[in-house]
XYZ file of C-alpha atoms in Angstrom:
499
model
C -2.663 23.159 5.106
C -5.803 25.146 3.848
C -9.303 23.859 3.716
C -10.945 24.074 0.595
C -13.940 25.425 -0.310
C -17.101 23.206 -1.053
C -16.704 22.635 -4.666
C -19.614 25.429 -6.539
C -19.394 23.121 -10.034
C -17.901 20.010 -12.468
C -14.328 21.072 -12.186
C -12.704 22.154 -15.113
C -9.905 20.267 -16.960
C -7.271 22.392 -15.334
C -8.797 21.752 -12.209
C -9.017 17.795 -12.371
C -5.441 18.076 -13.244
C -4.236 20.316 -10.495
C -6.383 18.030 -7.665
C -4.329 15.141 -9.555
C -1.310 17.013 -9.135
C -1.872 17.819 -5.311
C -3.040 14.208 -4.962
C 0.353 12.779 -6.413
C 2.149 15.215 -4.073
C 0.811 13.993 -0.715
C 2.444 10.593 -2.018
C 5.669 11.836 -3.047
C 6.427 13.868 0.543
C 5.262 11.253 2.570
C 7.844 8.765 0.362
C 10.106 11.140 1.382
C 9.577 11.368 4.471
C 9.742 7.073 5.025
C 13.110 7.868 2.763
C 14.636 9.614 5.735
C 13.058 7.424 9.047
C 15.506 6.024 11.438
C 16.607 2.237 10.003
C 15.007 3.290 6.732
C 14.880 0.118 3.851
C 15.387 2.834 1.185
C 18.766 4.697 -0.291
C 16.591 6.986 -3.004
C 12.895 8.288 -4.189
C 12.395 8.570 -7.691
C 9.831 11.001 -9.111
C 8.094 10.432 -12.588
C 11.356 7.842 -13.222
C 12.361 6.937 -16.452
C 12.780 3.419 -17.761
C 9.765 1.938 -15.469
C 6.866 1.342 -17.771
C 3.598 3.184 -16.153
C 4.634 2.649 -12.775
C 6.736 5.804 -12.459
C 5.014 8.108 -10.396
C 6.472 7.359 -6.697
C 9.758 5.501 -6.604
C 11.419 4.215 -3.534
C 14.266 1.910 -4.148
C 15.449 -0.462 -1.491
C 18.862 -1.358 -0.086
C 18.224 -5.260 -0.540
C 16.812 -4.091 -4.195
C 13.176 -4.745 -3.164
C 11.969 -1.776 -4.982
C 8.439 -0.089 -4.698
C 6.734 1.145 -8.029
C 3.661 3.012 -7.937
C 1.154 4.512 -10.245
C -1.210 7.311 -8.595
C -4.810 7.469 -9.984
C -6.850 10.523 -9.023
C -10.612 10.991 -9.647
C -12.621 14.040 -8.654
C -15.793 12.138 -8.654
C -16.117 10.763 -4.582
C -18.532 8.230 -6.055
C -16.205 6.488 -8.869
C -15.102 2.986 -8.120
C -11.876 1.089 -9.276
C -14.202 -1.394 -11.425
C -13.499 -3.677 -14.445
C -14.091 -0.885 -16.792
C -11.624 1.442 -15.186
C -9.277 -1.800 -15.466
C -9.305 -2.757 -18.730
C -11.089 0.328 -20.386
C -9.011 1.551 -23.654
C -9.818 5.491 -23.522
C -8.740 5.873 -27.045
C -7.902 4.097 -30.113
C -5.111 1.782 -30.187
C -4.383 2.747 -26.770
C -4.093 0.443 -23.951
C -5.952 -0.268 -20.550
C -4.492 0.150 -16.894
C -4.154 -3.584 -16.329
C -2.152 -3.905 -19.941
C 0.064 -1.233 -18.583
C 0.452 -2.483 -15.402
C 1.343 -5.917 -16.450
C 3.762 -4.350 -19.064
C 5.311 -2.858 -16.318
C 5.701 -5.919 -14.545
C 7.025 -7.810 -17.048
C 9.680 -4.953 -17.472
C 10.282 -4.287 -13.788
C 10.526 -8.573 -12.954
C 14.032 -10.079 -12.724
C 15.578 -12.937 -13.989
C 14.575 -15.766 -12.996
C 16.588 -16.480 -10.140
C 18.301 -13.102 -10.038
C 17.013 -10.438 -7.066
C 14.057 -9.531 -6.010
C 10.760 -9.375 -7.409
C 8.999 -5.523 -7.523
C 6.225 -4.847 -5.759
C 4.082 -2.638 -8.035
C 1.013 0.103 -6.332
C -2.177 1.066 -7.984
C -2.919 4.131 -4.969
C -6.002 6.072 -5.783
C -9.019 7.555 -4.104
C -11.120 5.096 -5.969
C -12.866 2.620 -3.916
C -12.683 -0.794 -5.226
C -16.346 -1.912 -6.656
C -17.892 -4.458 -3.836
C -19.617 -6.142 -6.409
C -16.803 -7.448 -8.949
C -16.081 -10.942 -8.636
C -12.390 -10.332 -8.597
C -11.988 -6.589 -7.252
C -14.657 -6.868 -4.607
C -12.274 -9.795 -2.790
C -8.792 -6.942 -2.182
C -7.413 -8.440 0.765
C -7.539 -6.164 3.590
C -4.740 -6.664 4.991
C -2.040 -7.234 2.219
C -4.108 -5.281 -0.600
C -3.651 -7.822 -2.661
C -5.962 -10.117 -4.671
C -3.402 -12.862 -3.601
C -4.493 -15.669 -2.703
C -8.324 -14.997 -2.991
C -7.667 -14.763 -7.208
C -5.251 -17.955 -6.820
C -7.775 -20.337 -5.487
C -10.271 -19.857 -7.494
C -11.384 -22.471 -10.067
C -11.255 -21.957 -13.546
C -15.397 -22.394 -13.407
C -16.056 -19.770 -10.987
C -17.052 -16.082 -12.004
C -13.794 -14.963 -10.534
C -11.832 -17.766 -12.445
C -13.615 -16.651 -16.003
C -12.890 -13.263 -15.084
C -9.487 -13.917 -14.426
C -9.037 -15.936 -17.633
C -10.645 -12.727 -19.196
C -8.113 -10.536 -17.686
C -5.071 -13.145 -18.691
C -6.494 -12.775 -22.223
C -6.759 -9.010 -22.302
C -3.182 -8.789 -21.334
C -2.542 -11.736 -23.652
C -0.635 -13.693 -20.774
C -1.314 -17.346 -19.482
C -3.197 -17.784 -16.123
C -0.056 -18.529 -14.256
C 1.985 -15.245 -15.669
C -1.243 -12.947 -14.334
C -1.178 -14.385 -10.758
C 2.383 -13.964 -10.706
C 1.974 -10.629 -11.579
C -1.427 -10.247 -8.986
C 1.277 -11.251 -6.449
C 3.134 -8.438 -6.312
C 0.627 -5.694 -7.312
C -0.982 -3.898 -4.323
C -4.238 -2.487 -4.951
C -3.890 0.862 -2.509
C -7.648 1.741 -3.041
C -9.650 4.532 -1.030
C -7.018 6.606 0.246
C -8.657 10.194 0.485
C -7.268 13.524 0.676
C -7.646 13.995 4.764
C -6.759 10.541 5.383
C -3.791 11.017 3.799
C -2.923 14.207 5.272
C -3.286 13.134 8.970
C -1.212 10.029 7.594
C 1.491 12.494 6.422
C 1.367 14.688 9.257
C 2.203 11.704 11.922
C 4.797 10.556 9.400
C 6.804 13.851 9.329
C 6.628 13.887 13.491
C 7.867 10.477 13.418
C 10.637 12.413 11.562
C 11.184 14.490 14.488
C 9.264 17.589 12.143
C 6.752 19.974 12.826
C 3.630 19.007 11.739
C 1.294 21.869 11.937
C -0.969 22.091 8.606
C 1.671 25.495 7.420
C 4.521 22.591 7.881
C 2.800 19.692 6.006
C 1.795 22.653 3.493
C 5.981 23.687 3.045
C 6.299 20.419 2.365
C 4.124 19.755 0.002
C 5.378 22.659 -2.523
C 8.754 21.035 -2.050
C 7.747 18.129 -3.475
C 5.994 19.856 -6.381
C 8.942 21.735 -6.938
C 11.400 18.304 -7.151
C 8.532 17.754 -10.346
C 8.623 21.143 -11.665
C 12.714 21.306 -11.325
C 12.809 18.080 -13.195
C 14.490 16.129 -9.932
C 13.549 12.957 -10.831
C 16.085 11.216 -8.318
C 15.689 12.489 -4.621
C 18.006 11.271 -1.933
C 17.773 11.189 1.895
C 20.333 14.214 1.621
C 18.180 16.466 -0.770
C 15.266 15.416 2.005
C 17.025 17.112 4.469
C 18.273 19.807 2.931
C 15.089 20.906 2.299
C 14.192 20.375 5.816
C 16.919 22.537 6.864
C 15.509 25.400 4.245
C 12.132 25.097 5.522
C 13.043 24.765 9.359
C 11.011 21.890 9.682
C 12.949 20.024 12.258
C 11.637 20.159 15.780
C 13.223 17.249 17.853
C 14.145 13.978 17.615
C 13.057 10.925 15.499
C 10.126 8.994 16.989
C 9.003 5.181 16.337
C 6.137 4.546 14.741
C 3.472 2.038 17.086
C 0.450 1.052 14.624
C -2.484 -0.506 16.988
C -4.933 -1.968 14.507
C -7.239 -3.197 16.938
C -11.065 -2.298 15.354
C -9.821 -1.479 11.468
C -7.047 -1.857 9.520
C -4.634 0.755 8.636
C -3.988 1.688 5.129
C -0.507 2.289 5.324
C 1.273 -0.631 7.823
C 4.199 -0.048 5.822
C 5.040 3.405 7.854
C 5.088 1.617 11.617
C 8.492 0.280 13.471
C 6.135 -1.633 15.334
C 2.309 -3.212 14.182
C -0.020 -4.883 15.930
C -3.270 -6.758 14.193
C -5.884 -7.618 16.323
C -8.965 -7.124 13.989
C -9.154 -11.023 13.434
C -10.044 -11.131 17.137
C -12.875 -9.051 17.165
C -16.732 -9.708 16.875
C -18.433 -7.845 13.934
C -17.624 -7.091 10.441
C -16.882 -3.325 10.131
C -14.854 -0.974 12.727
C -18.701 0.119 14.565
C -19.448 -3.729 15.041
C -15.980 -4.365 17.057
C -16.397 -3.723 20.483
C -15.338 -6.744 21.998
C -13.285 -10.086 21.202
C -15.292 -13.317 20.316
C -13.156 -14.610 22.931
C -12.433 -13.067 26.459
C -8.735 -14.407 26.609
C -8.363 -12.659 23.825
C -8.113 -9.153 25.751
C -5.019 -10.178 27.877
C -3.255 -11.429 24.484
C -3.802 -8.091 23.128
C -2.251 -6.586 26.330
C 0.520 -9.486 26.377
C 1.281 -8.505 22.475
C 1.480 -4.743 23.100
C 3.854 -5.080 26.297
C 5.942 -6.789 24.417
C 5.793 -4.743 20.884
C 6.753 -1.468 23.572
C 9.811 -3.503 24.929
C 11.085 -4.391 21.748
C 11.248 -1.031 20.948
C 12.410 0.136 24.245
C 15.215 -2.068 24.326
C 16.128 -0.779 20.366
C 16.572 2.450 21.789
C 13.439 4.197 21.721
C 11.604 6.586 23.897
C 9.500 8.438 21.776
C 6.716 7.561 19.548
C 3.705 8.102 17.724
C 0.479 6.227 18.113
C -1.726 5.473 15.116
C -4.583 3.164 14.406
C -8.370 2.484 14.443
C -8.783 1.816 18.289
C -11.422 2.025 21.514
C -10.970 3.931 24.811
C -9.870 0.799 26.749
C -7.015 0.327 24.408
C -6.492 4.008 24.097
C -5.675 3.611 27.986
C -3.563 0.626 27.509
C -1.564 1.958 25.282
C -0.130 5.080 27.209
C -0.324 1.988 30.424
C 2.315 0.417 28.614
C 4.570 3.175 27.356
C 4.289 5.725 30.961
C 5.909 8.464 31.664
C 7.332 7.219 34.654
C 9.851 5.133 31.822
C 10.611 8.312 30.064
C 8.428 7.585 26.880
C 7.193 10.405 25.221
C 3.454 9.968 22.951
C 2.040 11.806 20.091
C -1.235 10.913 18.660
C -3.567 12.999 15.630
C -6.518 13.764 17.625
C -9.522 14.923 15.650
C -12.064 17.510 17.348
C -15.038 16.828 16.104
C -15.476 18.096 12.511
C -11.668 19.781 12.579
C -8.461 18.359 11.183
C -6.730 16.349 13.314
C -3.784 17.504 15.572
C -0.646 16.113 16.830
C -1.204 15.944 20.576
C 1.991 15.157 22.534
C 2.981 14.257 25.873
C 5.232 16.709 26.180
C 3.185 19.762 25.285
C 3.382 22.548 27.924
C -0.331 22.043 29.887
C -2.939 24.757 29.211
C -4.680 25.713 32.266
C -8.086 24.640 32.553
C -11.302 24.534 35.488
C -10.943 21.359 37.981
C -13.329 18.690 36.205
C -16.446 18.318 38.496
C -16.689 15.513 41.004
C -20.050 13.710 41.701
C -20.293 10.371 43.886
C -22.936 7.747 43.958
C -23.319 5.758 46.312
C -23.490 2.020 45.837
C -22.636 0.635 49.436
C -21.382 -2.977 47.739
C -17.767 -3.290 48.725
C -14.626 -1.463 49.103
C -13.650 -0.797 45.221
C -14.224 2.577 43.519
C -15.709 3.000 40.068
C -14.668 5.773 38.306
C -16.175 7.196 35.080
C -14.218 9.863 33.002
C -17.502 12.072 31.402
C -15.903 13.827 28.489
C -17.614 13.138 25.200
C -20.942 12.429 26.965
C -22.545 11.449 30.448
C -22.131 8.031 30.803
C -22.668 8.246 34.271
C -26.598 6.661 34.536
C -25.427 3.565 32.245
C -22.176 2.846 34.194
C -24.340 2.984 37.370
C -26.676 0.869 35.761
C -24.093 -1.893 34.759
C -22.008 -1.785 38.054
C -25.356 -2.517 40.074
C -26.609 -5.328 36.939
C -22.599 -6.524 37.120
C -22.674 -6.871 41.070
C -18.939 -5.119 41.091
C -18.290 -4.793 44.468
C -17.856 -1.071 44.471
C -18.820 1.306 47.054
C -19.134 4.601 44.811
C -19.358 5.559 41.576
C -17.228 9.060 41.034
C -18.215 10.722 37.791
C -15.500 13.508 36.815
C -17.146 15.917 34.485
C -15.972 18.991 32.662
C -17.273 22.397 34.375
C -19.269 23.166 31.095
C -20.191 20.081 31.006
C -19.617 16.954 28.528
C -19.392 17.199 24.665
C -17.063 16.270 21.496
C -15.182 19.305 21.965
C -14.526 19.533 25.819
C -11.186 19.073 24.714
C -9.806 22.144 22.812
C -5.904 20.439 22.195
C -2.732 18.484 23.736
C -2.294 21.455 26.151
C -5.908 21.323 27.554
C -5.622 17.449 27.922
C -2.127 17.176 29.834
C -4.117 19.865 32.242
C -7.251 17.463 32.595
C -5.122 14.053 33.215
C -3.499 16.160 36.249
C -6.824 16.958 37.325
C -8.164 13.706 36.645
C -5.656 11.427 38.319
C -5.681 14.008 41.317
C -9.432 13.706 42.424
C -8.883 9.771 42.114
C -6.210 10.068 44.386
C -8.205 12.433 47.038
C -10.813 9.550 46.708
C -8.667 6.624 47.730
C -7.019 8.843 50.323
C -10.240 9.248 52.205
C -10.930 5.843 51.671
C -7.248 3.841 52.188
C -9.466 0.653 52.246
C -9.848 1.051 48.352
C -8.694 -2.126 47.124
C -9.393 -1.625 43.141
C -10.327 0.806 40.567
C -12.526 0.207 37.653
C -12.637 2.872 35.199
C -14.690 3.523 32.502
C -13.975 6.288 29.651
C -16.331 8.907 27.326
C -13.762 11.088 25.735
C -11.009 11.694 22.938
C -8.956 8.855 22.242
C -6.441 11.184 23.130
C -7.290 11.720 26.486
C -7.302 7.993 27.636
C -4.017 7.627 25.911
C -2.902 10.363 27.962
C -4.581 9.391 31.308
C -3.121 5.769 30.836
C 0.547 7.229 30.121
C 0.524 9.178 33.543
C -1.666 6.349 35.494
C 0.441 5.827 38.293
C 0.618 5.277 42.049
C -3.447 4.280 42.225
C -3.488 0.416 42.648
C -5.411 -2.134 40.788
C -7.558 -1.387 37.839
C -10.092 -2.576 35.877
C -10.392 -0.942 32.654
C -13.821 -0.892 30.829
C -14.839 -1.133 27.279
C -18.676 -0.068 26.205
C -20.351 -2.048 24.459
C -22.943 0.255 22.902
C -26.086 1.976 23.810
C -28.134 -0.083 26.192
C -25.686 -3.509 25.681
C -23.330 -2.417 28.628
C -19.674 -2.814 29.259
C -17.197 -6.026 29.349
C -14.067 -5.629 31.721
C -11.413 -5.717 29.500
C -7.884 -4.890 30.696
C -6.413 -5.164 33.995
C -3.211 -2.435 35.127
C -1.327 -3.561 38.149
């Protein structure tokens, strides 16, 4: 996909519209492509569909008639919030506000009572949702819906008089709003790159390519199902035009989501999802480096064994990774799918400004220097600590901690690439798969000249990427400890243990 240049101006008219346009398109492909996953709940995508109210931009309709309606909201301000005046603003006389449309739509959309299932309606926009609103600043993170936060509150409250507010703008009782709240997700945030790398690990959960010229080829396909007035898209127009394009490149591959420091905004894409956010310490994704409880680590690894088994015994051997996620579980994560059980991994790795990239397994290696190999001695037992320096030299803190932690290790070995460590020692999958050979090969020459080894503990400063690659080849070493960090002068806390 190109980059855009930084914007020299106040776009024009035309140009708000075309960024709404391109915005509405990232939504439509990657409908399309959850239209034509493996086990997919959907038999159709409607485009701009008739007969929907205001919820008629992306369409998916489901086999078991839980359909999804949603309404795409663009603004090319970064700074403009989804706030009560974008909600029940009237832009022009006799017109009507978002929320009047979007309970019209509701009330069109809603069976009988009794009679199939309720809609679930999608306000999607770049927007952020205003922190500050009594009602809007309470979206819950994990459902996207102000259900039950709106619910519970009294009728006293702020919240509660803005709700009755809202009822009365929409001229609906109390009970009719909240029914509608229920089944209105407010998809708030969701940014141009975000959604791209989104799209891109959709379409090679497909079994596509998803270079930035693919994702691009995609994307004008999509436009063109608007332009060519196909409002009603099935799996088999999907795949024609994957056929036209010569997007296929393999097979399908699950989908494993691993929220573990941040929610994802799009759970709705993974076969498999863990949640683990709950368990963590701090209130944003920087603050959660470690579980308020340490039991809580070998649930996590418990809960991910098992999420790779179910899949495994489904049928799977391929899949991609996504989610908000520290080295340690980076590691545990290839740990539990390894290459010695045929699973194949793709993850979008970002290099440090760049779009991401799909990094894969299965990507021929790229020849690259022997990492450099420097042991300290520590002289306090017969285990070997082992610290991966990639994104920086964490070599003097890890010493530090191992002395402080009285590990009984006889060596630090610090593996280091030959120019040394930075964000972009890695240069893509190729490059990595070389490292990880490298990597696990020096460990190995260290426990051969020292067979009394009797455990590992590893600690890891590098691309996400990497650990998840170093994990998914981790084999014939022994016992290990793996390490999370803690931050800058706090230390490390042992946090998963590989057989």
């Amino acid at each position: 996909m190109s980059m855009s240049s930084p914007a020299a101006g106040a776009p024009s008219p035309s140009g708000v519209r075309r960024g709404g346009d391109h915005y509405q398109d990232l939504f439509v492909w990657a409908a399309a492509m959850r239209l034509v996953q493996r086990d997919s709940p959907f038999t159709a995508l409607e485009v701009e569909a008739r007969g929907v109210g205001n919820v008629d931009d992306v369409v998916l309709r489901g086999r078991n008639g839980a359909d999804e309606f949603g309404q795409v909201k663009w603004s090319s301000k970064a700074g403009a919030l989804l706030d009560e005046d974008f909600m029940t603003g009237v832009r022009a006389a006799g017109g009507t506000s978002l929320l009047q449309k979007l309970y019209g739509s509701y009330q069109k959309l809603r069976p009988a009572e009794g009679h199939g299932a309720h809609p679930t309606l999608q306000l999607i926009t770049n927007r952020a949702a205003d922190p500050g609103h009594d009602l809007l600043g309470h979206i819950d993170g994990r459902s996207d819906l102000l259900i039950p936060y709106a619910a519970d509150q009294r009728s006293t409250s702020k919240a509660g008089i803005l709700l009755a507010g809202w009822a009365t703008h929409v001229k609906a009782e109390r009970h009719e709003l909240l029914e509608m709240l229920e089944h209105l997700r407010f998809t708030t945030g969701r940014t141009i790159s975000g959604e791209t790398e989104r799209i891109q690990a959709l379409m090679a959960s497909v079994g596509l390519h998803s270079n930035h010229q693919s994702l691009e080829q995609g994307l004008s396909a999509a436009a063109a199902w608007v332009r060519n007035g196909l409002r009603t898209v099935t799996p088999q127009d999907v795949e024609k035009d994957i056929d036209r394009l010569g997007l296929q490149a393999g097979e399908p591959k699950a989908v494993l989501l691993v929220q573990a420091i941040d929610r994802d905004g799009h759970p709705e894409d993974a076969t498999a999802a863990l949640d683990w956010v709950d368990l963590f310490e701090g209130n944003a994704p920087r603050e959660r480096t470690h579980p308020r409880d340490h039991r809580s680590w070998e649930t996590m690894q418990q809960e991910l064994e098992a999420a790779v088994q179910r899949l495994e015994n489904a049928g799977w051997r391929k899949m991609v990774i996504r989610g908000a996620m520290r080295q340690a579980t980076f590691f545990l994560v290839g740990a539990a799918a390894p290459r010695t059980r045929q699973w194949g991994l793709s993850y979008m790795q970002r290099r440090g400004s760049e779009a991401g990239h799909i990094w894969n397994t299965e990507t021929p290696r790229v020849l690259v220097p022997q990492p450099i190999a420097q042991s300290t001695p520590v002289e306090a037992g017969n285990e070997l600590a082992v610290v991966i320096n990639f994104a920086l030299d964490a070599t003097p803190a890890v010493v530090s901690y191992v002395r402080q932690a009285g590990l009984h290790v006889r060596e630090v070995l610090s593996l280091t690439p030959e120019e040394g460590a930075h964000d972009q020692s890695v240069a893509g999958s190729g490059e990595a798969i070389c490292y990880v050979q490298h990597l696990i090969n020096a460990i190995r020459r260290q426990i051969e000249r020292h067979p009394s080894t009797e455990r590992v503990h590893l600690f890891l400063a590098g691309p996400g990427g990497l650990a998840l690659l170093l994990g998914h080849r981790w084999n014939r070493i022994g016992a290990t400890t793996v390490y999370e960090h803690l931050g800058t002068g706090v230390g490390y806390a042992p946090a998963f243990q590989i057989p």
